[in-house]
Short mmCIF file of C-alpha atoms in Angstrom, two decimals:
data_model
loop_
_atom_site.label_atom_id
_atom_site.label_comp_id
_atom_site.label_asym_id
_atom_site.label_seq_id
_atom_site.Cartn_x
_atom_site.Cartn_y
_atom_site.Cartn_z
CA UNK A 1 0.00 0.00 0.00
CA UNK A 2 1.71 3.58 -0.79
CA UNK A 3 -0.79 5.67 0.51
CA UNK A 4 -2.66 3.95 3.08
CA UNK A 5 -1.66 2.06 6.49
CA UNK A 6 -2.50 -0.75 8.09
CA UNK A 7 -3.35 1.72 10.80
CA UNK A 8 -5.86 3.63 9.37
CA UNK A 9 -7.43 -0.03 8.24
CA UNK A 10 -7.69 -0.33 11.53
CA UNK A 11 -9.01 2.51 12.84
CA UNK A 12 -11.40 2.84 10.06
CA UNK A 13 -12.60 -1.06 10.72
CA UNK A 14 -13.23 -0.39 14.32
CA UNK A 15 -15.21 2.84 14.08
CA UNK A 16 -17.62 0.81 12.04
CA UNK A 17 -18.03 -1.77 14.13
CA UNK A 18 -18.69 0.29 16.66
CA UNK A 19 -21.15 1.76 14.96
CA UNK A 20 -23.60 -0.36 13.22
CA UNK A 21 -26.32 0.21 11.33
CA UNK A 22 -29.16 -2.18 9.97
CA UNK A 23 -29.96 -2.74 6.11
CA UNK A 24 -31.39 0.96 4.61
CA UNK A 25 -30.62 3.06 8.11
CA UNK A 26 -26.78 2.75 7.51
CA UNK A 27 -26.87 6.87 7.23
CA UNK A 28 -24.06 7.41 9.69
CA UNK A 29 -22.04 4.58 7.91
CA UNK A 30 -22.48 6.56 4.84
CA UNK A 31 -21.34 9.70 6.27
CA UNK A 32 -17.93 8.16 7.46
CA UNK A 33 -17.48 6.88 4.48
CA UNK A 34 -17.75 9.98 2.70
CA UNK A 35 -16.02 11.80 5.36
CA UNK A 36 -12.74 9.41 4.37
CA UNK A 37 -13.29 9.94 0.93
CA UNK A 38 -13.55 13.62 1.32
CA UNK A 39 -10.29 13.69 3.09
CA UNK A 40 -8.67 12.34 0.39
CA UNK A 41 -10.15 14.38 -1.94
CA UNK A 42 -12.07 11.52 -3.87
CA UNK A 43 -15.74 12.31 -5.68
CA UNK A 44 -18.78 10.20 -4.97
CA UNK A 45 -22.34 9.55 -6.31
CA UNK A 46 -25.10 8.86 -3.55
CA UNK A 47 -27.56 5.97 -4.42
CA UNK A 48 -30.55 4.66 -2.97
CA UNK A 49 -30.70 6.72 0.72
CA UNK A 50 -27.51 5.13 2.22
CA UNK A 51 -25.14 4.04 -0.81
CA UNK A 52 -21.79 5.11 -2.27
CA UNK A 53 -20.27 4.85 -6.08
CA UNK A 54 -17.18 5.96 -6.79
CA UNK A 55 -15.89 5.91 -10.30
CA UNK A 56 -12.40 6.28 -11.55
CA UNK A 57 -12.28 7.03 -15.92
CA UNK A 58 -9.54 5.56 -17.69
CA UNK A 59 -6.60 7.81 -19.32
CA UNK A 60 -8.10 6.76 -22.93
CA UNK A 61 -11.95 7.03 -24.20
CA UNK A 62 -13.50 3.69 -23.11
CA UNK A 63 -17.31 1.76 -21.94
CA UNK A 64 -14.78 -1.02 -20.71
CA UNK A 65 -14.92 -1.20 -16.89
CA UNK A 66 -14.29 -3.51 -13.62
CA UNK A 67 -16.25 -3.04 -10.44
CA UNK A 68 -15.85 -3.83 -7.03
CA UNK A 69 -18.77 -4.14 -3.96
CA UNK A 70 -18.93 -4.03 -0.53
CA UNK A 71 -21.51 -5.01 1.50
CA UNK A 72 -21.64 -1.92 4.42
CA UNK A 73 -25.12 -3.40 6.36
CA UNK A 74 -25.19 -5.11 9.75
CA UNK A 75 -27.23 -7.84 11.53
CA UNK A 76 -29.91 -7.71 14.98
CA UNK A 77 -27.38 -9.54 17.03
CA UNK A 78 -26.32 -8.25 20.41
CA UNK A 79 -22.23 -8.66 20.46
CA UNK A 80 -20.66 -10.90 23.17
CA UNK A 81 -17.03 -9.89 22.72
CA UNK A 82 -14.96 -7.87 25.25
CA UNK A 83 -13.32 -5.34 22.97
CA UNK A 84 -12.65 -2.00 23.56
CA UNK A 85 -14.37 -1.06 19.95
CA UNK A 86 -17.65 -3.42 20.66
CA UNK A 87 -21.10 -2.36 19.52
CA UNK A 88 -22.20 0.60 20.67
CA UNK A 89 -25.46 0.18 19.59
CA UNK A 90 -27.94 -2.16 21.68
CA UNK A 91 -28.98 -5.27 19.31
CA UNK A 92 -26.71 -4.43 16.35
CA UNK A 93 -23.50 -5.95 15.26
CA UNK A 94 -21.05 -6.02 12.76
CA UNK A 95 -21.88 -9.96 13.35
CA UNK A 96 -20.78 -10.99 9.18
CA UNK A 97 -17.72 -9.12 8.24
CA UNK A 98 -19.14 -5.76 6.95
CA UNK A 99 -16.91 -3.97 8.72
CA UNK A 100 -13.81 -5.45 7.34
CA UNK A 101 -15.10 -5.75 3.78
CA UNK A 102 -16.34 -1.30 3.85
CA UNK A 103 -13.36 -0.99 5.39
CA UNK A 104 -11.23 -3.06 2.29
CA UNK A 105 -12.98 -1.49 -0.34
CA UNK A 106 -12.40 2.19 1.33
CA UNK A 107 -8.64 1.01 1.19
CA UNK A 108 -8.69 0.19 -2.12
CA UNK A 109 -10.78 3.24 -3.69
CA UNK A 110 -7.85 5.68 -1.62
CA UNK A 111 -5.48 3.53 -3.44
CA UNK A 112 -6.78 3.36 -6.60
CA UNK A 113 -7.32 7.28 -6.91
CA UNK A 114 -3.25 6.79 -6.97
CA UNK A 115 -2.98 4.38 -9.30
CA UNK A 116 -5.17 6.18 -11.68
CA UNK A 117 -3.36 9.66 -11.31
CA UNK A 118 0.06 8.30 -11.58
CA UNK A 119 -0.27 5.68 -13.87
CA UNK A 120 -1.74 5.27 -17.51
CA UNK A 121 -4.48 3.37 -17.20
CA UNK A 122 -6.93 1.33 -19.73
CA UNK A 123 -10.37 0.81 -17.96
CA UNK A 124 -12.76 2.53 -15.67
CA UNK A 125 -13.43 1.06 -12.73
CA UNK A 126 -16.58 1.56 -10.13
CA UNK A 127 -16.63 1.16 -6.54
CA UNK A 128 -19.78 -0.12 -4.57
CA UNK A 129 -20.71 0.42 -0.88
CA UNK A 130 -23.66 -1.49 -0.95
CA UNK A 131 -26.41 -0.97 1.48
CA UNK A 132 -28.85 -3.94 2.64
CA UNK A 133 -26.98 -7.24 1.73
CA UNK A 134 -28.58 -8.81 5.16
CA UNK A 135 -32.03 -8.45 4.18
CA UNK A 136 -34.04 -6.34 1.69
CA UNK A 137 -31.42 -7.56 -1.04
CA UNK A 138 -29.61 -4.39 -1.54
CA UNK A 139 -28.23 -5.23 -5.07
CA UNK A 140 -31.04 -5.54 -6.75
CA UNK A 141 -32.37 -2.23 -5.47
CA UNK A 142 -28.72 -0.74 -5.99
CA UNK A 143 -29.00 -1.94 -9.78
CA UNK A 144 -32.01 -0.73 -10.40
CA UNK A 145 -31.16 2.95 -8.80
CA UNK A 146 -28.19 3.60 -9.97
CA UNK A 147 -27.57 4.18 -13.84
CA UNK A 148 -24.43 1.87 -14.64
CA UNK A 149 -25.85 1.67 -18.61
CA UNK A 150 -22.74 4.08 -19.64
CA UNK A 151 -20.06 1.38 -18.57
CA UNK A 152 -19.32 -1.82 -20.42
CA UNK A 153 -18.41 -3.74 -17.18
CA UNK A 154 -16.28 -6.53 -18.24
CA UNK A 155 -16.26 -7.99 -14.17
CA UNK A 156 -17.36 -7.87 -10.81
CA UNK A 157 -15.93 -8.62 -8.19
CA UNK A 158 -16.45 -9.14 -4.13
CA UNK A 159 -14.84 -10.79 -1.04
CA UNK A 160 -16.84 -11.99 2.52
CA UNK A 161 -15.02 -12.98 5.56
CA UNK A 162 -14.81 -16.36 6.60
CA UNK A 163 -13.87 -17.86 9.77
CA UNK A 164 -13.48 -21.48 7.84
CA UNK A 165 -10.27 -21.06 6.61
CA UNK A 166 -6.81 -19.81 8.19
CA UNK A 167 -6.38 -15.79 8.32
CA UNK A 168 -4.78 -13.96 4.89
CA UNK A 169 -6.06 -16.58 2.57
CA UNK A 170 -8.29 -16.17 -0.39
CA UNK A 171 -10.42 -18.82 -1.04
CA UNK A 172 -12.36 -19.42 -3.99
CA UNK A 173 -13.98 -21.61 -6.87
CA UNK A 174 -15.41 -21.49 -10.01
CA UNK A 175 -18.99 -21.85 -11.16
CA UNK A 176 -21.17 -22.04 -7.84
CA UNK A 177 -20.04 -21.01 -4.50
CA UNK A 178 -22.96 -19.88 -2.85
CA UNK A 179 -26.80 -21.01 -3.17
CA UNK A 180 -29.88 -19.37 -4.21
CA UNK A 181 -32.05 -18.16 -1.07
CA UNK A 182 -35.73 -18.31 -1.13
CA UNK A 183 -38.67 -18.30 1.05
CA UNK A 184 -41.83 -19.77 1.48
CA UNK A 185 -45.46 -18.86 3.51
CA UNK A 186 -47.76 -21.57 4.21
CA UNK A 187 -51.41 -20.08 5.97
CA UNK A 188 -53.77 -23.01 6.49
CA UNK A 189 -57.88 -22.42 7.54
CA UNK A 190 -59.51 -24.78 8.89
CA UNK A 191 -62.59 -25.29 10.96
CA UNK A 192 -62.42 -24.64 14.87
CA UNK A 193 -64.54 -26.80 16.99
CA UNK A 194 -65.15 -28.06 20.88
CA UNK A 195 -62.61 -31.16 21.37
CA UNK A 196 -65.86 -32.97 21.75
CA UNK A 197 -67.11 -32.31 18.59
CA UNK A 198 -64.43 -32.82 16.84
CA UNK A 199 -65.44 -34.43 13.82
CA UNK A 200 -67.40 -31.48 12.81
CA UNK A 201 -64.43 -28.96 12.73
CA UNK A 202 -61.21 -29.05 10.66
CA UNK A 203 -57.78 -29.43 12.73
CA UNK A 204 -55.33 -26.75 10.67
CA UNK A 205 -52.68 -28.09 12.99
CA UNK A 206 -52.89 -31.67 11.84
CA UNK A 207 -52.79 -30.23 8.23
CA UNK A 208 -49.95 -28.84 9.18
CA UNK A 209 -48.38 -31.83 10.45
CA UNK A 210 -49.32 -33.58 7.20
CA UNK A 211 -48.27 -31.05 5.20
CA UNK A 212 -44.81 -30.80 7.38
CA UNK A 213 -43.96 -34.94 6.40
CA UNK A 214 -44.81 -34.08 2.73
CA UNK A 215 -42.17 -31.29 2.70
CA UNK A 216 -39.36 -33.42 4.30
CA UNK A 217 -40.13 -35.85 1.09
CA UNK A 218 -40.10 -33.54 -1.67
CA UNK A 219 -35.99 -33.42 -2.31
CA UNK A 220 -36.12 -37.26 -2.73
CA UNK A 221 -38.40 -37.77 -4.72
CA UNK A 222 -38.71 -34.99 -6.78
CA UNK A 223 -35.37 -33.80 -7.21
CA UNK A 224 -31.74 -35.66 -8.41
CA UNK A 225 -30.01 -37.51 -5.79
CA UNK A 226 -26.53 -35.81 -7.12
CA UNK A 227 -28.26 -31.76 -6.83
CA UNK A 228 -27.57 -29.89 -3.32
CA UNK A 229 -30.68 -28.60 -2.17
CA UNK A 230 -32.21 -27.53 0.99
CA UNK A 231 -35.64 -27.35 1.85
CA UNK A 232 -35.98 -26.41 5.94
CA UNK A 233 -39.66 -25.56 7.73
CA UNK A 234 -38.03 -23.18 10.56
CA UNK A 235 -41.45 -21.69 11.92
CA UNK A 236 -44.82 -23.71 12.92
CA UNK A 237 -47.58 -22.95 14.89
CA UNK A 238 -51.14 -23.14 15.13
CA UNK A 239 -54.60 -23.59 17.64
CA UNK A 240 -55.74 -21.38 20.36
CA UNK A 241 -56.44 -23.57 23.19
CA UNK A 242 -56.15 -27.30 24.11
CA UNK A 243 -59.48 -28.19 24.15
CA UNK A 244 -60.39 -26.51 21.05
CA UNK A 245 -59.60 -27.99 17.41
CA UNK A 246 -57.01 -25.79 15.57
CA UNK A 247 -58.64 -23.57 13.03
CA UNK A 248 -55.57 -21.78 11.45
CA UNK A 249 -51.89 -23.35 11.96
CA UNK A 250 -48.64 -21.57 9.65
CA UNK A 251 -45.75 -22.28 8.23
CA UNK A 252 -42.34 -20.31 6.76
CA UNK A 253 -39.11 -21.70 5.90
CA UNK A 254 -36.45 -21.30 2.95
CA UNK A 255 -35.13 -23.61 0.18
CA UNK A 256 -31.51 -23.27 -0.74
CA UNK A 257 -30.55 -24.58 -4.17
CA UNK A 258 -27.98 -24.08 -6.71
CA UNK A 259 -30.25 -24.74 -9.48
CA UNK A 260 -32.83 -22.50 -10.90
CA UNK A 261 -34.63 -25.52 -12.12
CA UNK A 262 -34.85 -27.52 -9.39
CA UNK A 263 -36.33 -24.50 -7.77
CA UNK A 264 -38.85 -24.47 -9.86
CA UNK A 265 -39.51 -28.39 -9.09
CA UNK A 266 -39.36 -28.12 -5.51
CA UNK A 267 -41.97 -24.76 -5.65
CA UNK A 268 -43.95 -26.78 -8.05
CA UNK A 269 -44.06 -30.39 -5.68
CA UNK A 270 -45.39 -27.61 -2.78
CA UNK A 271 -48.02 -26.22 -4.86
CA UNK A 272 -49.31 -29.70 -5.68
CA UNK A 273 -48.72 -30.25 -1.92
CA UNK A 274 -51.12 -27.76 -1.10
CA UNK A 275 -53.88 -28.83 -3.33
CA UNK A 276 -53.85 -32.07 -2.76
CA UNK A 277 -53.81 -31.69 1.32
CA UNK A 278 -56.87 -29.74 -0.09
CA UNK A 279 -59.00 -32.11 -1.20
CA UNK A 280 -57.48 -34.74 1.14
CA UNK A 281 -58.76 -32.45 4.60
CA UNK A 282 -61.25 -29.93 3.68
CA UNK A 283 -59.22 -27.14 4.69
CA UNK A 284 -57.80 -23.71 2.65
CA UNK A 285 -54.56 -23.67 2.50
CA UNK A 286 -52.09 -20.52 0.74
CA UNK A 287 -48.80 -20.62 -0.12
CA UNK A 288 -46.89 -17.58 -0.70
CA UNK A 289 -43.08 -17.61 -2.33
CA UNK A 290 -41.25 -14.71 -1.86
CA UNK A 291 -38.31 -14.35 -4.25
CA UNK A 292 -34.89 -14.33 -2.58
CA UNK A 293 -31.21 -14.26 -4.12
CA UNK A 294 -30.26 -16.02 -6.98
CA UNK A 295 -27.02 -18.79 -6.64
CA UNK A 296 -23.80 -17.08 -6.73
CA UNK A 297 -22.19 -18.46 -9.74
CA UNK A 298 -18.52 -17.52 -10.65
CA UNK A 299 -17.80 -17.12 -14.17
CA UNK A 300 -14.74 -18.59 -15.89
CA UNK A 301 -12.70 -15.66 -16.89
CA UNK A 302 -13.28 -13.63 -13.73
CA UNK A 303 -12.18 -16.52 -12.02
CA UNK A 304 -9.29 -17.37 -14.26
CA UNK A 305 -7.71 -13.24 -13.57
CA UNK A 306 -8.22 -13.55 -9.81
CA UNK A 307 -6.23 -17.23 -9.98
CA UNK A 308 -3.40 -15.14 -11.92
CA UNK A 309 -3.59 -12.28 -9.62
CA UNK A 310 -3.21 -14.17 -6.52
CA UNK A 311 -0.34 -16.28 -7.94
CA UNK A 312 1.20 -12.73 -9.46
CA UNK A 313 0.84 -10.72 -6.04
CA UNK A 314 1.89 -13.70 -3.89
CA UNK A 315 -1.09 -14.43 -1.78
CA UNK A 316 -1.68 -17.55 -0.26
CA UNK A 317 -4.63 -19.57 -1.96
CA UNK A 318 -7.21 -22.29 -0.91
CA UNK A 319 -9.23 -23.88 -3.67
CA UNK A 320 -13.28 -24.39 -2.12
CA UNK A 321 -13.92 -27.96 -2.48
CA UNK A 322 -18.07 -27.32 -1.25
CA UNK A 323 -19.61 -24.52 -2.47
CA UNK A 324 -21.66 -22.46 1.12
CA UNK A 325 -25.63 -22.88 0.77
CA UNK A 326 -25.99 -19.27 2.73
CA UNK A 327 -27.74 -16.71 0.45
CA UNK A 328 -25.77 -13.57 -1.06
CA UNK A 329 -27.00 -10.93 -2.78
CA UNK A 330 -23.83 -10.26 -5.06
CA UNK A 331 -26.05 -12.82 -7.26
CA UNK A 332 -27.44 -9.79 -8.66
CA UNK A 333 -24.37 -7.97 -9.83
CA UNK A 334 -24.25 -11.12 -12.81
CA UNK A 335 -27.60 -8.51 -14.35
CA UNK A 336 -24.52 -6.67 -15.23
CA UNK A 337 -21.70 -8.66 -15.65
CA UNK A 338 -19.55 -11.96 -15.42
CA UNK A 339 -19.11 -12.44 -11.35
CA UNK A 340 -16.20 -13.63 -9.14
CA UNK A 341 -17.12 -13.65 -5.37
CA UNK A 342 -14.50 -14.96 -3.14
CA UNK A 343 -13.70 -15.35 0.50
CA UNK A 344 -10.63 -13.77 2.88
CA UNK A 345 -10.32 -16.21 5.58
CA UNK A 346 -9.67 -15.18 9.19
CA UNK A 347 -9.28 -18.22 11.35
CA UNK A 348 -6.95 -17.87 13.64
CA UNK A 349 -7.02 -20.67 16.56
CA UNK A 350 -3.86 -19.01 18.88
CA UNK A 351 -6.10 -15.71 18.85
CA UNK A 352 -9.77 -17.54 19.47
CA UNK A 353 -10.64 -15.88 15.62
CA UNK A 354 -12.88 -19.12 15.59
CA UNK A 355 -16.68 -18.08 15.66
CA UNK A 356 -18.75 -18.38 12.54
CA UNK A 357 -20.56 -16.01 10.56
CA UNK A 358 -23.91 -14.48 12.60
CA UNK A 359 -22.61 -15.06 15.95
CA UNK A 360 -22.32 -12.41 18.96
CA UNK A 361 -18.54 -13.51 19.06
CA UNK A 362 -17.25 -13.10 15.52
CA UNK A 363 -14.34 -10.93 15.52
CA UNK A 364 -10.95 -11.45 13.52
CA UNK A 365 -7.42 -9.58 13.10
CA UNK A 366 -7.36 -6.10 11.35
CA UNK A 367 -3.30 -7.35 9.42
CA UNK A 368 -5.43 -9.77 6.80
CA UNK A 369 -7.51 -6.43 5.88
CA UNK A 370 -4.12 -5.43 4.07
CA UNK A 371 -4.29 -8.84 1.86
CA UNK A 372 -8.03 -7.62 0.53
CA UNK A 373 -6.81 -4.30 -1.11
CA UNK A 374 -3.66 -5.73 -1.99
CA UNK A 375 -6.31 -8.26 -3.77
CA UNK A 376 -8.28 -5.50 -5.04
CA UNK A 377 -5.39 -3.81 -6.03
CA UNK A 378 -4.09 -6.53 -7.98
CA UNK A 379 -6.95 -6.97 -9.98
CA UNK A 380 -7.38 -3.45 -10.69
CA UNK A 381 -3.41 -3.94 -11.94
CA UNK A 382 -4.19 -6.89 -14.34
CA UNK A 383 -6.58 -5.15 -16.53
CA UNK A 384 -4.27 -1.85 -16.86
CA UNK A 385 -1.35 -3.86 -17.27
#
């Protein structure tokens, strides 16, 4: 790094995470991260309420552009750690690595403004501080907000913290490394009755149960044995009292998948499901799919520059042998170009670094935030160079 430290890494990464913000209220995030920029004299555009793009033009006319996204969001979790930079707000916590990658990306765009005025230079590039990857699905409404039609973006790339894998290490694959993430409603009606009576009412719970054993079938035999999917019932409840028969009962869950068409199967075995518990109970039963994130798929050539990168810029390199079934919203950056979405592993047994993802005691070592924007860096170099 020439102009940056590992100190202010540092000190940026642990002002954030003492001050988190959840998905669409991260205003004061957005106002440090403008007040670094402005410090270093480095232009913005605002998008959506709480976003950032910067954008960096190339010394010759060109469309042809790389971009790079941070997530900036963080999660309802009350932190457990005993740090002298923990949350200072009540329920809120930098609980998924948002900190570290704002605070990689803010590295790189201060280094980048470098590179570009000392240095000719061959392609644009854009810079992403994404609000919302936790929940609303902040790329989507980032796409569709912000006009990126001018740019011919050739890439786009990301890295997520992970506590799997030893500290200053990228790890990566190609094609899919993370799963699509989709929900499902079920609301079933039926007929409340005394206990005594209780032929002449319709138990919604028991439909539930029913409907609960045909779920746990659906992957096997509607799906291929050799497909990863994931279909989990996390809520259920239903009835009012115990000596009254059930008239409504509910259930919610998610499917993970990384194929679009078995999601359609599995959403397809769920609507025959429901009308078949139908005419099987007597009851009225809804089902309501709300769309999630597509499967993060890595694209070949993306992949192929960040393999040459790493191997050029001497970082240490773990190949993902299972690709994650969490849910990531950088799925909808492939609307505008070929993907790569990797991982900068923290683990670090000696220091307790150990605690997954979404836990009150993630934490992790502010040195491997250097090995990101050297990353970043590195890429930016390859398509100059």
């Amino acid at each position: 790094m020439k102009v940056i430290t590992e100190e202010n890494l540092t000190s940026w990464r642990r002002h954030l995470h003492q001050n988190p913000e959840l998905s669409l209220e991260e205003h004061k995030t957005k106002e440090f991260i403008a007040s670094i920029l402005k410090e270093y004299g480095i232009e913005y555009q605002e998008t959506l309420e709480t976003g950032l793009v910067v954008i960096f033009k190339a010394s010759v006319e060109t469309k042809d552009t790389i971009l790079f996204r941070a997530d900036i969001d963080a999660l309802p979790i009350t932190e457990e750690n005993d740090v002298d930079f923990k949350s200072k707000n009540d329920g809120v916590m930098h609980a998924c690595g948002h900190d570290g990658h704002t605070t990689m990306l803010l590295g790189s765009v201060i280094e980048a403004a470098d590179y570009y005025k000392n240095n000719d230079t061959k392609v644009n590039s854009i810079f992403v501080f994404q609000p919302a990857e936790e929940t609303f699905g902040g790329g989507n409404l980032l796409i569709n907000d912000f006009d990126f039609s001018h740019y011919n973006i050739l890439a786009s790339y990301a890295l997520h913290m992970n506590p799997d894998y030893p500290e200053g290490h990228i790890v990566s694959k190609p094609k899919e490394i993370m799963a699509s993430a989709n929900e499902y409603r079920i609301y079933i009606k039926g007929r409340a009755a005394h206990v005594g009576l209780k032929n002449t009412g319709i138990d919604a719970l028991n439909v539930a149960t029913m409907f609960f054993q045909e779920m746990l079938k659906l992957n096997a035999l509607h799906t291929k044995a050799r497909n990863t999917n994931i279909i989990h019932i996390g809520k259920m409840y239903g009835g009012d009292a115990m000596n009254v028969v059930a008239e409504n009962a509910y259930l919610e869950g998610t499917i993970r998948t990384y194929s679009m068409e078995d999601l359609e199967t599995i959403k397809a075995a769920i609507e025959n499901t429901r009308v078949g518990l139908e005419h099987l109970t007597g009851a009225s039963i809804r089902v309501d799919f709300a769309e999630g994130y597509p499967a993060v798929i890595n694209d070949e050539v993306p992949y192929q520059v960040i393999r040459e990168v790493i191997e050029k810029e001497n970082i240490d390199y773990i190949e993902l042998e299972e690709a994650y079934l969490y849910g990531e919203d950088f799925s909808f950056f492939s609307r505008l170009s070929p993907i790569n979405y990797s991982f900068l592993g923290l683990r670090n047994e000696e220091k307790n670094y150990v605690s997954g993802l979404h836990t009150p005691t993630f934490n992790f070592d502010e040195k491997i935030l250097k090995v990101g924007v050297q990353y970043y860096l590195g890429i930016l170099k390859y398509y100059n160079e």
